[in-house]
Coordinates of C-alpha atoms and ligand atoms in Angstrom, one line a residue:
X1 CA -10.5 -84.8 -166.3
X2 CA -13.9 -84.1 -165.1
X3 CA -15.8 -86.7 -162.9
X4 CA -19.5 -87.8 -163.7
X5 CA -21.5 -87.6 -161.2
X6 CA -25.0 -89.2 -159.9
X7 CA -27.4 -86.5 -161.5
X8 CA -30.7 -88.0 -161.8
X9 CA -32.6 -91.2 -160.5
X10 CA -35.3 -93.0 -162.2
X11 CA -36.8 -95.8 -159.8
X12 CA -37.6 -98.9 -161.6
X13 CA -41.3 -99.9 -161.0
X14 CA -43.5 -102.6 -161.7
X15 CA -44.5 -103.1 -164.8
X16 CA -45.9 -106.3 -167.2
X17 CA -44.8 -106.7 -171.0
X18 CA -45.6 -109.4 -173.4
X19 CA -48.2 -111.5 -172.3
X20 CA -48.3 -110.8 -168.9
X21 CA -44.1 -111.2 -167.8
X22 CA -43.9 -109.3 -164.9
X23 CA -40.8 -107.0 -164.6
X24 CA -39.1 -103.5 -163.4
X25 CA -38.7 -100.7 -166.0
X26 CA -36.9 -98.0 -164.8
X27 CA -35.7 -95.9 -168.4
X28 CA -38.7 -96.3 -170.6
X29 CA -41.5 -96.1 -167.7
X30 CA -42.4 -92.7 -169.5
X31 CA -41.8 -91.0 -172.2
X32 CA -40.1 -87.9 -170.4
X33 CA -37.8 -90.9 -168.4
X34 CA -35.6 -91.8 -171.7
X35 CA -31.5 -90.7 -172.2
X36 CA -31.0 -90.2 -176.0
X37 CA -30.4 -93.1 -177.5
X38 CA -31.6 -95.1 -174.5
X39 CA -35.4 -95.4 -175.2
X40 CA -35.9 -98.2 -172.3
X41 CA -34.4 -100.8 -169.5
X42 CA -36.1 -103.6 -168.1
X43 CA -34.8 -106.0 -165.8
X44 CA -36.9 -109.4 -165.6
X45 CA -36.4 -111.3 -161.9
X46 CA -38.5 -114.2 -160.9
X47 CA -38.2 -117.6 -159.0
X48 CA -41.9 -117.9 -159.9
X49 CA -42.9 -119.4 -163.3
X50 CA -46.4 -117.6 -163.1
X51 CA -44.7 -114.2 -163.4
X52 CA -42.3 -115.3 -167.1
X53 CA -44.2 -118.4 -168.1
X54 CA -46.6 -116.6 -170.8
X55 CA -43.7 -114.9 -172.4
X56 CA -43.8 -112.8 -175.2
X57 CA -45.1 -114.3 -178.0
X58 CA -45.3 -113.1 -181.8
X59 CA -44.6 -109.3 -182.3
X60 CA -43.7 -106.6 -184.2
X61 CA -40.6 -103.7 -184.0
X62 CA -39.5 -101.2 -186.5
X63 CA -37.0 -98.1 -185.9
X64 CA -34.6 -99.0 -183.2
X65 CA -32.7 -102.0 -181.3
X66 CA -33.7 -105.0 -179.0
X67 CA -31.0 -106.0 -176.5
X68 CA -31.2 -108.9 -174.7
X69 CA -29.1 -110.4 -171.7
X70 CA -29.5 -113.0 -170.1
X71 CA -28.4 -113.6 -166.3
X72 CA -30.3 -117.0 -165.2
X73 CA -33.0 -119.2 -167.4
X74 CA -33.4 -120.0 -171.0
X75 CA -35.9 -118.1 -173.5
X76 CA -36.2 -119.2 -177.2
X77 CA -36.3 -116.4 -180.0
X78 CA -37.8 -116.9 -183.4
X79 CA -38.3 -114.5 -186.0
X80 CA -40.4 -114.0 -189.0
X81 CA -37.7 -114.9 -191.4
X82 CA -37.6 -118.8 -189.4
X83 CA -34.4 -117.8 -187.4
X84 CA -34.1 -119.4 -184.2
X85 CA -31.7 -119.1 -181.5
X86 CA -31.4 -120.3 -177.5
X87 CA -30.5 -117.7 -174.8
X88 CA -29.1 -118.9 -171.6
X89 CA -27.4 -117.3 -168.7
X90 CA -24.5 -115.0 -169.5
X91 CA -25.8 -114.7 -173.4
X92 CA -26.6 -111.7 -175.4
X93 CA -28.8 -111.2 -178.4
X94 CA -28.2 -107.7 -180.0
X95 CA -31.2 -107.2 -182.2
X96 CA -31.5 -104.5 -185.3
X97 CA -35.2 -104.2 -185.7
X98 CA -34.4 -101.5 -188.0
X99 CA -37.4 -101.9 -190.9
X100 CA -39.2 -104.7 -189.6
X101 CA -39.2 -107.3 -187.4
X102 CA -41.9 -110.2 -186.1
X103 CA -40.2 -112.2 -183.1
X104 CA -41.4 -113.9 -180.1
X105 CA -39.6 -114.7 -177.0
X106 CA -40.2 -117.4 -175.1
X107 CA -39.5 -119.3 -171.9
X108 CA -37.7 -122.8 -172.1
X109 CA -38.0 -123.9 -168.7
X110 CA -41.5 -124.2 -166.4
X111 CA -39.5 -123.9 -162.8
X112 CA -36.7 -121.7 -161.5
X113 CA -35.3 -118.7 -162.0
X114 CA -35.1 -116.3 -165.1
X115 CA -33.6 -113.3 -164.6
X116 CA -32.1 -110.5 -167.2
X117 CA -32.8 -107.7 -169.0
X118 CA -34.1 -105.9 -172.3
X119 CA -32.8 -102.6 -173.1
X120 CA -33.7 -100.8 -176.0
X121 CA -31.5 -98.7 -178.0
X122 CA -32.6 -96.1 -180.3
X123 CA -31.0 -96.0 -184.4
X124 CA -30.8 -92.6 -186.1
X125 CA -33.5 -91.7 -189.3
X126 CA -30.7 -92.9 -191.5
X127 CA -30.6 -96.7 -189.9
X128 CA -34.1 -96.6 -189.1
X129 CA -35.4 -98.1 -193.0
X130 CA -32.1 -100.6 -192.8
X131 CA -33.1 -103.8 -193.1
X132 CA -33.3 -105.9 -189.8
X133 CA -30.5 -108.2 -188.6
X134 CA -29.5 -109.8 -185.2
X135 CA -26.8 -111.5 -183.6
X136 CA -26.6 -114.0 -181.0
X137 CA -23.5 -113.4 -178.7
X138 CA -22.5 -116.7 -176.6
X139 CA -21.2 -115.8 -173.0
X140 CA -17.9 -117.7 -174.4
X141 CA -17.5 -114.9 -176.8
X142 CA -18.0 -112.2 -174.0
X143 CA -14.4 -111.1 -172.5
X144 CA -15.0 -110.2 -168.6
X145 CA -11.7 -108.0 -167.8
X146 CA -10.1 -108.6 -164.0
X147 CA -9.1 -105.5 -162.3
X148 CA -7.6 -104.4 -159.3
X149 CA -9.5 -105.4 -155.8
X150 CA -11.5 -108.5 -157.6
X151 CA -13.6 -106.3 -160.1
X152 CA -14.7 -108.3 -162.9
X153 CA -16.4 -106.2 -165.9
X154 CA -18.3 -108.1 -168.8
X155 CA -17.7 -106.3 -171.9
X156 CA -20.9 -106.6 -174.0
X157 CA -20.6 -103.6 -176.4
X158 CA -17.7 -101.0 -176.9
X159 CA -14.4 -100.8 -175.9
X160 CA -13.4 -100.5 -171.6
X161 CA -10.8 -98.1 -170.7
X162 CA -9.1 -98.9 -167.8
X163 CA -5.7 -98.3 -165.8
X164 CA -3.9 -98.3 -169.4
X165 CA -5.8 -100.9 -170.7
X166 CA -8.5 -101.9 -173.2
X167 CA -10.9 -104.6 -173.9
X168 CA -12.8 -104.8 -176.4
X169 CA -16.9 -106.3 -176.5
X170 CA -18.1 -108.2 -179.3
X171 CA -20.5 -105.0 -180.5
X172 CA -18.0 -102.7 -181.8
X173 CA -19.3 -100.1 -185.0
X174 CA -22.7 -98.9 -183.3
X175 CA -23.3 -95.0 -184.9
X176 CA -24.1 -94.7 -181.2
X177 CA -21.1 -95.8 -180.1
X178 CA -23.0 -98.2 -177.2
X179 CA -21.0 -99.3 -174.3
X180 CA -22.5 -101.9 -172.2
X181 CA -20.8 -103.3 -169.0
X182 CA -22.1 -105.4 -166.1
X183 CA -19.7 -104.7 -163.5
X184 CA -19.0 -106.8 -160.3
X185 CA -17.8 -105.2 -157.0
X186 CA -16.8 -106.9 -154.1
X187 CA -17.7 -105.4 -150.4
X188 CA -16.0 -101.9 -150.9
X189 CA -14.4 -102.2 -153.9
X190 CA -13.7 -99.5 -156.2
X191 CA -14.3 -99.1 -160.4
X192 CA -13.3 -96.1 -162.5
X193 CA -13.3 -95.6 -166.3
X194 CA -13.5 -93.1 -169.0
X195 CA -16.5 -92.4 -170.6
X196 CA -16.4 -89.7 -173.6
X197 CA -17.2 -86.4 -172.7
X198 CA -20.7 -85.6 -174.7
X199 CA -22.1 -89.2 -174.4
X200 CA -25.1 -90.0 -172.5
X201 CA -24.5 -92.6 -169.6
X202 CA -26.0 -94.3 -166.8
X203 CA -25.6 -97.0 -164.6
X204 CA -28.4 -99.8 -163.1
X205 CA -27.8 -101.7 -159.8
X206 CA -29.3 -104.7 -160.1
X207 CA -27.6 -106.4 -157.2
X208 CA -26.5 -104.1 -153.9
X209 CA -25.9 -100.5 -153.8
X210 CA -23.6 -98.2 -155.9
X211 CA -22.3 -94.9 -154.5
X212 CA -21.4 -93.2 -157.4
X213 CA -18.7 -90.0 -158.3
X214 CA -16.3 -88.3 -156.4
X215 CA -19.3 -86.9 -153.7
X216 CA -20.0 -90.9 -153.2
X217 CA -24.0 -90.1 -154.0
X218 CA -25.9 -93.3 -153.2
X219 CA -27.7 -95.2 -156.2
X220 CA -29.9 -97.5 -154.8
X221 CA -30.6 -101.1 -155.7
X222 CA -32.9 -101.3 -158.8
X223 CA -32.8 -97.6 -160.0
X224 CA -31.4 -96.4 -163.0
X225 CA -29.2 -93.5 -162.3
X226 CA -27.9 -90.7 -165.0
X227 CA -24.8 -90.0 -164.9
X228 CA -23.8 -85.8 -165.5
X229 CA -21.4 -85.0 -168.9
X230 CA -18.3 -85.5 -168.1
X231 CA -14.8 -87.8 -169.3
X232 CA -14.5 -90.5 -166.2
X233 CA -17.0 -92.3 -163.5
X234 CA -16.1 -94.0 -160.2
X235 CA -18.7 -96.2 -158.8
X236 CA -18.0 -98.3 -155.5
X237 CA -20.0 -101.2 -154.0
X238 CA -21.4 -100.5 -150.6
X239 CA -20.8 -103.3 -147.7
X240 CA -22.6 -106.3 -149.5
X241 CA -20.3 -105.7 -152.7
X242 CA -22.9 -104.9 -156.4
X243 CA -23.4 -105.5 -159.9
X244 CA -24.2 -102.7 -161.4
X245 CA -25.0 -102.2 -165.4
X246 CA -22.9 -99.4 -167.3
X247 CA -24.7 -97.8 -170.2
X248 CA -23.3 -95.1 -172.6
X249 CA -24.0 -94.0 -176.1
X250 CA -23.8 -90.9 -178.5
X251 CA -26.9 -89.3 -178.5
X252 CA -28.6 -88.8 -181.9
X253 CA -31.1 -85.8 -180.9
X254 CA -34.0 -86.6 -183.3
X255 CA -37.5 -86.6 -182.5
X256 CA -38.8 -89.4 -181.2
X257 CA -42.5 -90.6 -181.9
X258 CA -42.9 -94.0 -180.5
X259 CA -46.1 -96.0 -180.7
X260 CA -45.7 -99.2 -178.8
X261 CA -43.1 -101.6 -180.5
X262 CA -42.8 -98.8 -182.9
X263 CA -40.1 -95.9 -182.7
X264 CA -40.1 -93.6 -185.2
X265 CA -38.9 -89.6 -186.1
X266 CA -42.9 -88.8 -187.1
X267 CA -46.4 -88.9 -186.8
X268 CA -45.8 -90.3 -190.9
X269 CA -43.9 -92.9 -190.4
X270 CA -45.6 -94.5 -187.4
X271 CA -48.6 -94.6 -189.5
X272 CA -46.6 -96.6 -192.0
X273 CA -45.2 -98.4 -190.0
X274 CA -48.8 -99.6 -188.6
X275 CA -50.2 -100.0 -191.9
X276 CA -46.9 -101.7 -193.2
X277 CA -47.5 -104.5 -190.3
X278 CA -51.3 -104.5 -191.6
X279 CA -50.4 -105.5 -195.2
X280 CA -47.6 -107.8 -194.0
X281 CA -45.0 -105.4 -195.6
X282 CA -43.2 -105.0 -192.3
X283 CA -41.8 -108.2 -192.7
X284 CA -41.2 -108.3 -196.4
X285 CA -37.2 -108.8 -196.6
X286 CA -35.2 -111.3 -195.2
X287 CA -33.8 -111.0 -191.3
X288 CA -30.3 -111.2 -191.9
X289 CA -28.5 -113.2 -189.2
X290 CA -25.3 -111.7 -188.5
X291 CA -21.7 -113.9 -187.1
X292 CA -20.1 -112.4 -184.6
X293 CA -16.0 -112.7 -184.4
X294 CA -14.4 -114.0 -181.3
X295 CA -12.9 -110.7 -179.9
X296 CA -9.5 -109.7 -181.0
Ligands
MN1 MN1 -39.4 -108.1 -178.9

């Protein structure tokens, strides 16, 4: 067994997306701060309408995935095929851009708080010319697995390994083979699991501090921290207990060439892809709206 350990931390900073929602981006902030096939991570946090009220209205992806989760509010999602859906605290929405999407993602509420995040996860060349799809996951449809010393873990994608057991995520078949876990640690407590050896990982605190690996390295609150190869990670919660996102994924080292909402392998294809949302093309087939199975 080797132990991941903290190797590299990429503060979140300020940033605005959409039509002026302001939020941190910690993977994504650059090009040089991505981990294959992790492109970006924001986290959205505000108790003050001005900063989420504009939204993000009406726009285009091709080449990769949208992932939405939703900790506190309400935002609407429409596409271009005349989908709709409602995302409210503890939902997800796992979006395949793939050929084309036009969405927009709006606010339903004028006061309080919204608060979640968007990560954005790559597709390989094959996948990127698929046509798009979503689903909307329903916190009800989310197993949270109780382990020893009250940690809770929400299993949004993959399979968690722990002391002898499984659970298994609604988002299961990724070529990436995504796990995505929000894990909750009381003061002190203590999570391991086993993460394949060859996979990218890395973790995001969003509340409290995480002292990650068997040297106990201290990932502060708000940073995204990559983890070093390797078959297990421990994290534990400092004094005021954490939550603290769980990210891992095959990499599919391709070229990247991303142009905005675009994410493509080459120079080519992100011309096409700018000249295919010109003519309207983009958008051409049907968004295919995908049910997702109660976990076995
Ligand atoms: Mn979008």
């Amino acid at each position: 067994m080797t132990p991941r350990t903290l190797a590299r931390v990429i503060p979140s900073i300020a940033a605005s997306d959409g039509a002026g929602v302001k939020l941190r981006r910690s993977l994504g902030a650059s090009q040089l701060q991505r981990h294959d096939p992790f492109l970006m991570l924001d986290e959205f946090f505000s108790d003050d309408p001005d900063d989420y009220l504009a939204g993000f209205p009406s726009h285009p992806h091709r080449g990769f995935e949208t992932v939405t989760y939703m900790l506190d509010g309400h935002m609407r999602h429409e596409d271009s095929s005349g989908n709709r859906g409602d995302l409210g605290p503890g939902d997800v929405q796992w979006m395949s851009a793939a050929r084309g999407i036009i969405h927009s993602e709006m606010p339903q509420q004028t006061e309080g708080r919204m608060r979640g995040f968007q990560l954005w996860l790559n597709l390989p060349a094959a996948e990127k010319m698929k046509p798009a799809a979503y689903r909307d996951i329903p916190s009800g449809e989310i197993p949270v697995a109780e382990l020893a010393g009250g940690v809770k873990v929400k299993v949004i994608a993959g399979t968690l390994e722990h002391g002898g057991g499984k659970t298994a995520g609604p988002m299961q078949g990724l070529s990436t083979d995504a796990r995505y876990l929000d894990v909750h640690l009381p003061p002190r407590a203590a999570f391991e699991t086993g993460v394949p050896a060859g996979y990218n990982a890395f973790l995001y605190a969003y509340e409290g501090e995480a002292f990650v690996g068997p040297d106990r390295k201290q990932l502060a609150h708000r940073a995204a921290g990559l983890l070093s190869d390797g078959d297990t990670v421990r994290i534990e919660a400092g004094d005021a207990g954490a939550r603290v996102l769980l990210l891992a994924g095959k990499p599919i080292r391709e070229p990247i060439v991303q142009y905005g909402p675009f994410v493509m392998n080459t120079r080519e294809e992100i011309e096409q892809a700018i000249a295919d949302y010109q003519s309207g093309a983009l958008t051409k087939e049907q968004v295919r709206r995908i049910k997702v199975a109660a976990p076995g």
